[in-house]
C-alpha cells in the first residue's frame, strides 16, 4: 500500500527543474539572523559553511544570533573571535511565552542599529537555504515597493488556545480567534529593511507583543496595512518540515529554496550538492534517516520527486506571482 502511494505521488510530480541560470548581479543585499542557541556549537560547526562561503549570494551578511544578556562564556567567546559570525543579544533563550518574539525584536533592533542592507531575514539554524536560487528568485520578483514581506506562506488560521501546546497563544496577548496570513518562522521569512524600520518606528511590534513569533510578524504586517502601509507579500517555495519525506532523487528535482527541520549533517550535505550543481547527482543526504517497519524489517523510505501537494505554497516551476 505504501509503495503504491509513493508511486502515485512520483508519477504526479513530473516537470520540476531548478532554475539553472541565476542572475547574481540582481541579488539585493541581505542581513540574515540565524537563530541558534549558545550551546549548539556542534550544529553551527556543521552548517557554518552554508552561510560563510560567498557562492550564490555574494552580498549576504549572516550572523548566528544567540541570547546571552550581552555576555558569553569562554567557549562562545572563542567561537565568536575565531569566526566572527556569532551575535550575542540582550535576551533570554527559549521558545514559549514570547521568548522567541523577544529575540526577534532584539534582532530587528540590532539590525536597525548596525546594518544597512536591502533585506532582513530571520531563519532557524536547522533550515537549509538554497542561497543561489533564492537570490535569483527574489532578484526576479523584487521591485521598487519599499515594504515587502516574503516567505513560506501560511494562510489565515485558527489561534491555538491549548494550554499544553507549545503553539499556545493566550487571549491576553491576542484576543482574536484567527491569525492573519503569515510566513513560516522556522523555514525563514524576509522583510525589506525599510519595513523593519517602519515597524519599529510605528511601535506596532512593541504594543502588540505575542507569544508566537512568526504569527506575531503576520499580525504586525496586517496592522501596518490597516494603518495605511502598502506591503507586498511574496511566496517562497519551501517546507516548514512537518510534511517532508527524505529525498533521494536527482538534484534537479529537489524543489525547495527553504527547508526546515533538518539535521546539521543533512544541511551540510545539501549545501555540498548545491555548490557542486550537478543536476544528475543523486541525494544521499537522508541516508537511513527515515525508516518504516514492514514485515518485521526496517526499510528506508525516500522519494525521487515530491508530490505537488507537498510543495507548500508555490507552483513547481517557481513562477509564482506576488500575492499583493
Coordinates of C-alpha atoms in Angstrom, one line a residue:
X1 CA 0.0 0.0 0.0
X2 CA 2.8 2.4 1.0
X3 CA 4.7 1.6 -2.2
X4 CA 1.6 2.2 -4.3
X5 CA 1.0 5.6 -2.6
X6 CA 4.6 6.7 -3.2
X7 CA 4.5 5.6 -6.9
X8 CA 1.3 7.7 -7.3
X9 CA 3.0 10.7 -5.8
X10 CA 6.0 10.3 -8.0
X11 CA 4.0 10.0 -11.2
X12 CA 2.1 13.1 -10.4
X13 CA 5.2 15.2 -9.6
X14 CA 6.6 15.5 -13.0
X15 CA 8.1 18.6 -14.6
X16 CA 10.1 20.3 -11.9
X17 CA 13.5 21.6 -12.8
X18 CA 15.7 24.1 -10.9
X19 CA 16.3 27.4 -12.5
X20 CA 19.9 26.9 -13.6
X21 CA 20.8 30.4 -14.8
X22 CA 20.6 32.7 -11.9
X23 CA 21.5 36.4 -12.2
X24 CA 23.5 37.1 -9.1
X25 CA 24.0 40.7 -10.2
X26 CA 20.4 41.3 -9.3
X27 CA 20.7 40.0 -5.8
X28 CA 19.8 42.6 -3.2
X29 CA 22.0 42.9 -0.1
X30 CA 20.6 41.0 2.9
X31 CA 21.3 40.5 6.6
X32 CA 20.4 37.1 7.9
X33 CA 19.7 36.5 11.6
X34 CA 20.2 32.7 12.0
X35 CA 18.6 31.8 15.3
X36 CA 20.8 29.5 17.3
X37 CA 21.5 28.6 21.0
X38 CA 24.7 29.3 22.8
X39 CA 25.4 25.6 23.4
X40 CA 24.7 24.5 19.8
X41 CA 28.4 24.7 18.9
X42 CA 28.4 21.4 17.0
X43 CA 25.5 22.3 14.9
X44 CA 27.0 25.7 14.0
X45 CA 30.2 24.0 13.1
X46 CA 28.4 21.8 10.5
X47 CA 26.1 24.4 9.0
X48 CA 28.5 27.4 9.1
X49 CA 29.9 26.8 5.6
X50 CA 26.5 27.3 4.0
X51 CA 26.5 30.8 5.4
X52 CA 30.2 31.6 5.2
X53 CA 31.0 31.0 1.6
X54 CA 30.2 33.8 -0.9
X55 CA 28.8 31.5 -3.6
X56 CA 25.2 32.1 -4.6
X57 CA 24.6 35.3 -2.8
X58 CA 27.8 37.5 -2.6
X59 CA 26.3 40.4 -0.7
X60 CA 24.8 38.4 2.2
X61 CA 25.8 39.0 5.9
X62 CA 24.8 36.1 8.1
X63 CA 25.1 36.0 11.9
X64 CA 24.2 33.3 14.3
X65 CA 22.1 35.0 16.9
X66 CA 22.1 33.8 20.5
X67 CA 20.8 35.2 23.7
X68 CA 23.3 35.9 26.5
X69 CA 22.2 39.1 28.2
X70 CA 25.1 40.9 26.5
X71 CA 27.8 38.4 27.6
X72 CA 29.0 35.0 26.7
X73 CA 31.0 32.1 28.2
X74 CA 34.6 31.3 27.2
X75 CA 33.7 28.7 24.6
X76 CA 31.2 31.0 22.8
X77 CA 33.7 33.9 23.1
X78 CA 36.4 31.8 21.4
X79 CA 34.0 30.8 18.7
X80 CA 32.9 34.4 18.1
X81 CA 36.5 35.6 17.9
X82 CA 37.5 32.8 15.6
X83 CA 34.7 33.0 13.0
X84 CA 33.2 36.5 13.6
X85 CA 29.7 35.2 12.8
X86 CA 28.1 35.0 16.3
X87 CA 26.0 37.9 17.6
X88 CA 25.1 37.8 21.3
X89 CA 22.0 39.9 22.2
X90 CA 20.3 41.0 25.3
X91 CA 17.5 38.4 25.6
X92 CA 16.6 35.2 27.3
X93 CA 16.8 32.0 25.3
X94 CA 13.7 29.9 24.9
X95 CA 10.6 29.2 22.8
X96 CA 7.5 29.6 24.8
X97 CA 5.7 32.6 26.4
X98 CA 7.1 35.1 23.9
X99 CA 10.8 34.4 24.4
X100 CA 11.3 33.8 20.7
X101 CA 9.4 37.0 19.9
X102 CA 11.6 39.0 22.2
X103 CA 14.7 37.5 20.5
X104 CA 13.2 38.6 17.1
X105 CA 12.7 42.1 18.4
X106 CA 16.2 42.3 19.7
X107 CA 17.5 41.1 16.3
X108 CA 15.4 43.7 14.5
X109 CA 16.8 46.5 16.7
X110 CA 20.4 45.2 16.3
X111 CA 19.8 45.2 12.5
X112 CA 18.5 48.7 12.6
X113 CA 21.4 50.0 14.6
X114 CA 24.2 48.1 12.8
X115 CA 23.3 47.1 9.3
X116 CA 22.0 48.9 6.2
X117 CA 21.1 46.1 3.8
X118 CA 18.1 46.0 1.5
X119 CA 16.6 43.0 3.3
X120 CA 16.4 41.4 6.7
X121 CA 15.9 37.7 7.1
X122 CA 15.2 35.6 10.2
X123 CA 15.7 31.8 9.9
X124 CA 16.4 28.9 12.3
X125 CA 19.7 27.1 12.3
X126 CA 18.0 23.8 11.3
X127 CA 17.0 25.2 7.9
X128 CA 18.7 24.6 4.6
X129 CA 18.8 27.8 2.4
X130 CA 19.4 27.3 -1.3
X131 CA 21.3 30.6 -1.5
X132 CA 21.8 30.9 -5.2
X133 CA 18.3 30.0 -6.3
X134 CA 16.8 32.1 -3.5
X135 CA 18.9 35.0 -4.5
X136 CA 17.9 34.6 -8.2
X137 CA 14.2 34.2 -7.3
X138 CA 14.0 37.2 -5.1
X139 CA 16.0 39.3 -7.6
X140 CA 13.5 38.4 -10.3
X141 CA 10.5 39.4 -8.2
X142 CA 11.8 42.3 -6.1
X143 CA 10.5 45.7 -7.3
X144 CA 10.6 49.3 -6.1
X145 CA 8.0 48.8 -3.4
X146 CA 9.7 49.8 -0.1
X147 CA 7.7 47.5 2.1
X148 CA 7.9 43.7 1.3
X149 CA 7.3 40.5 3.3
X150 CA 8.4 37.2 1.9
X151 CA 8.5 33.5 3.0
X152 CA 6.8 30.1 3.0
X153 CA 3.2 31.2 3.0
X154 CA 0.7 30.3 5.7
X155 CA -2.9 31.2 5.2
X156 CA -5.1 32.6 7.9
X157 CA -5.6 30.0 10.7
X158 CA -7.3 29.4 14.0
X159 CA -5.5 30.5 17.1
X160 CA -4.3 27.7 19.4
X161 CA -5.6 28.1 22.9
X162 CA -4.5 24.6 24.2
X163 CA -2.6 25.3 27.5
X164 CA -0.4 22.2 26.8
X165 CA 0.6 23.2 23.3
X166 CA 3.9 25.0 22.6
X167 CA 2.0 27.0 20.0
X168 CA -0.5 28.3 22.5
X169 CA -1.4 31.9 22.3
X170 CA -3.3 33.3 25.3
X171 CA -6.2 35.6 24.8
X172 CA -4.5 38.2 27.0
X173 CA -1.8 38.7 24.3
X174 CA -4.0 38.1 21.2
X175 CA -7.8 38.1 21.7
X176 CA -8.8 37.3 18.1
X177 CA -9.9 33.8 17.2
X178 CA -7.9 33.7 13.9
X179 CA -4.4 34.6 12.8
X180 CA -4.0 36.7 9.6
X181 CA -1.9 35.3 6.8
X182 CA 1.8 35.0 7.7
X183 CA 5.0 33.3 6.7
X184 CA 6.6 30.3 8.3
X185 CA 9.0 31.2 11.2
X186 CA 11.4 28.3 11.2
X187 CA 11.8 28.0 7.4
X188 CA 12.7 31.7 7.3
X189 CA 11.0 34.9 6.3
X190 CA 12.3 38.1 4.8
X191 CA 11.3 41.7 5.4
X192 CA 12.6 44.6 3.5
X193 CA 14.9 46.8 5.5
X194 CA 12.6 49.7 5.2
X195 CA 9.7 47.7 6.5
X196 CA 11.7 46.7 9.6
X197 CA 12.5 50.3 10.3
X198 CA 8.9 51.3 9.7
X199 CA 7.5 48.7 12.1
X200 CA 9.9 49.6 14.8
X201 CA 9.2 53.3 14.4
X202 CA 5.5 52.8 14.4
X203 CA 5.6 51.0 17.7
X204 CA 3.3 48.2 16.4
X205 CA 5.6 45.3 17.5
X206 CA 6.2 46.8 20.9
X207 CA 2.5 47.3 21.6
X208 CA 1.4 44.0 20.1
X209 CA 3.7 41.5 21.7
X210 CA 2.6 37.9 21.2
X211 CA 4.0 34.5 22.2
X212 CA 4.1 33.0 18.6
X213 CA 6.9 34.9 16.8
X214 CA 6.0 34.0 13.2
X215 CA 2.3 34.7 13.7
X216 CA 3.2 38.0 15.5
X217 CA 5.0 39.2 12.4
X218 CA 1.9 38.4 10.3
X219 CA -0.2 40.5 12.8
X220 CA 2.3 43.4 12.7
X221 CA 2.2 43.4 8.9
X222 CA -1.6 43.2 9.0
X223 CA -1.9 46.1 11.4
X224 CA 0.6 48.2 9.4
X225 CA -1.5 47.6 6.3
X226 CA -4.6 48.7 8.3
X227 CA -2.8 51.8 9.2
X228 CA -2.2 52.6 5.5
X229 CA 1.1 51.0 4.7
X230 CA 1.4 49.3 1.3
X231 CA 3.1 46.0 1.9
X232 CA 3.7 43.4 -0.9
X233 CA 3.7 39.8 0.0
X234 CA 5.8 37.2 -1.9
X235 CA 5.6 33.4 -1.6
X236 CA 8.8 31.5 -1.5
X237 CA 8.7 27.8 -2.2
X238 CA 9.8 25.9 0.9
X239 CA 8.9 23.4 3.5
X240 CA 8.3 24.0 7.2
X241 CA 9.5 20.4 7.7
X242 CA 6.2 19.0 9.1
X243 CA 5.3 17.0 5.9
X244 CA 8.7 16.2 4.4
X245 CA 9.8 12.7 3.2
X246 CA 13.5 12.1 2.8
X247 CA 14.7 12.9 -0.7
X248 CA 16.9 10.6 -2.7
X249 CA 16.3 11.8 -6.2
X250 CA 18.5 13.8 -8.6
X251 CA 19.4 17.2 -7.6
X252 CA 17.5 18.8 -10.4
X253 CA 14.3 17.5 -8.8
X254 CA 15.0 19.0 -5.4
X255 CA 12.2 21.6 -5.1
X256 CA 12.8 23.9 -2.1
X257 CA 14.6 27.1 -1.6
X258 CA 14.0 26.9 2.2
X259 CA 13.8 23.6 4.0
X260 CA 13.2 23.5 7.8
X261 CA 13.7 20.8 10.5
X262 CA 16.8 19.2 9.1
X263 CA 19.8 17.7 10.9
X264 CA 23.1 19.7 10.7
X265 CA 24.5 16.7 8.7
X266 CA 21.7 16.9 6.2
X267 CA 22.1 20.7 5.8
X268 CA 25.8 20.3 5.2
X269 CA 25.2 17.6 2.6
X270 CA 22.6 19.6 0.7
X271 CA 25.0 22.6 0.7
X272 CA 27.6 20.4 -1.0
X273 CA 25.1 19.4 -3.6
X274 CA 24.1 23.0 -4.2
X275 CA 27.6 24.1 -4.7
X276 CA 28.5 21.1 -6.9
X277 CA 25.5 22.0 -9.0
X278 CA 25.3 18.7 -10.8
X279 CA 21.7 18.2 -11.8
X280 CA 22.1 14.5 -12.4
X281 CA 23.7 13.7 -9.0
X282 CA 21.5 11.8 -6.6
X283 CA 21.0 13.0 -3.0
X284 CA 22.2 10.7 -0.2
X285 CA 21.6 13.4 2.4
X286 CA 18.9 11.4 4.2
X287 CA 20.6 8.1 4.1
X288 CA 18.9 5.9 6.8
X289 CA 17.1 8.9 8.2
X290 CA 13.6 7.8 7.8
X291 CA 12.6 4.2 8.3
X292 CA 9.3 2.2 8.2
X293 CA 8.8 -1.3 9.6
X294 CA 7.2 -3.7 7.3
X295 CA 7.1 -7.5 7.8
X296 CA 9.4 -7.1 10.8
X297 CA 12.1 -5.4 8.8
X298 CA 13.2 -1.8 8.8
X299 CA 13.1 -0.1 5.4
X300 CA 14.3 3.3 4.4
X301 CA 11.5 5.2 2.6
X302 CA 12.5 8.1 0.4
X303 CA 11.2 9.8 -2.8
X304 CA 12.8 10.7 -6.1
X305 CA 10.4 13.6 -6.6
X306 CA 8.0 15.3 -4.2
X307 CA 4.2 15.2 -4.8
X308 CA 2.9 18.6 -5.8
X309 CA 0.7 18.7 -2.6
X310 CA 3.9 18.7 -0.6
X311 CA 5.2 21.7 -2.3
X312 CA 3.8 24.1 0.2
X313 CA 2.6 27.4 -1.4
X314 CA 4.1 27.6 -4.8
X315 CA 4.0 26.0 -8.3
X316 CA 6.6 23.6 -9.4
X317 CA 8.2 26.0 -11.8
X318 CA 8.6 28.7 -9.2
X319 CA 6.9 31.2 -11.4
X320 CA 4.6 32.3 -8.6
X321 CA 3.5 35.9 -8.8
X322 CA 3.4 38.3 -5.8
X323 CA 0.2 37.9 -3.6
X324 CA -0.4 41.6 -3.5

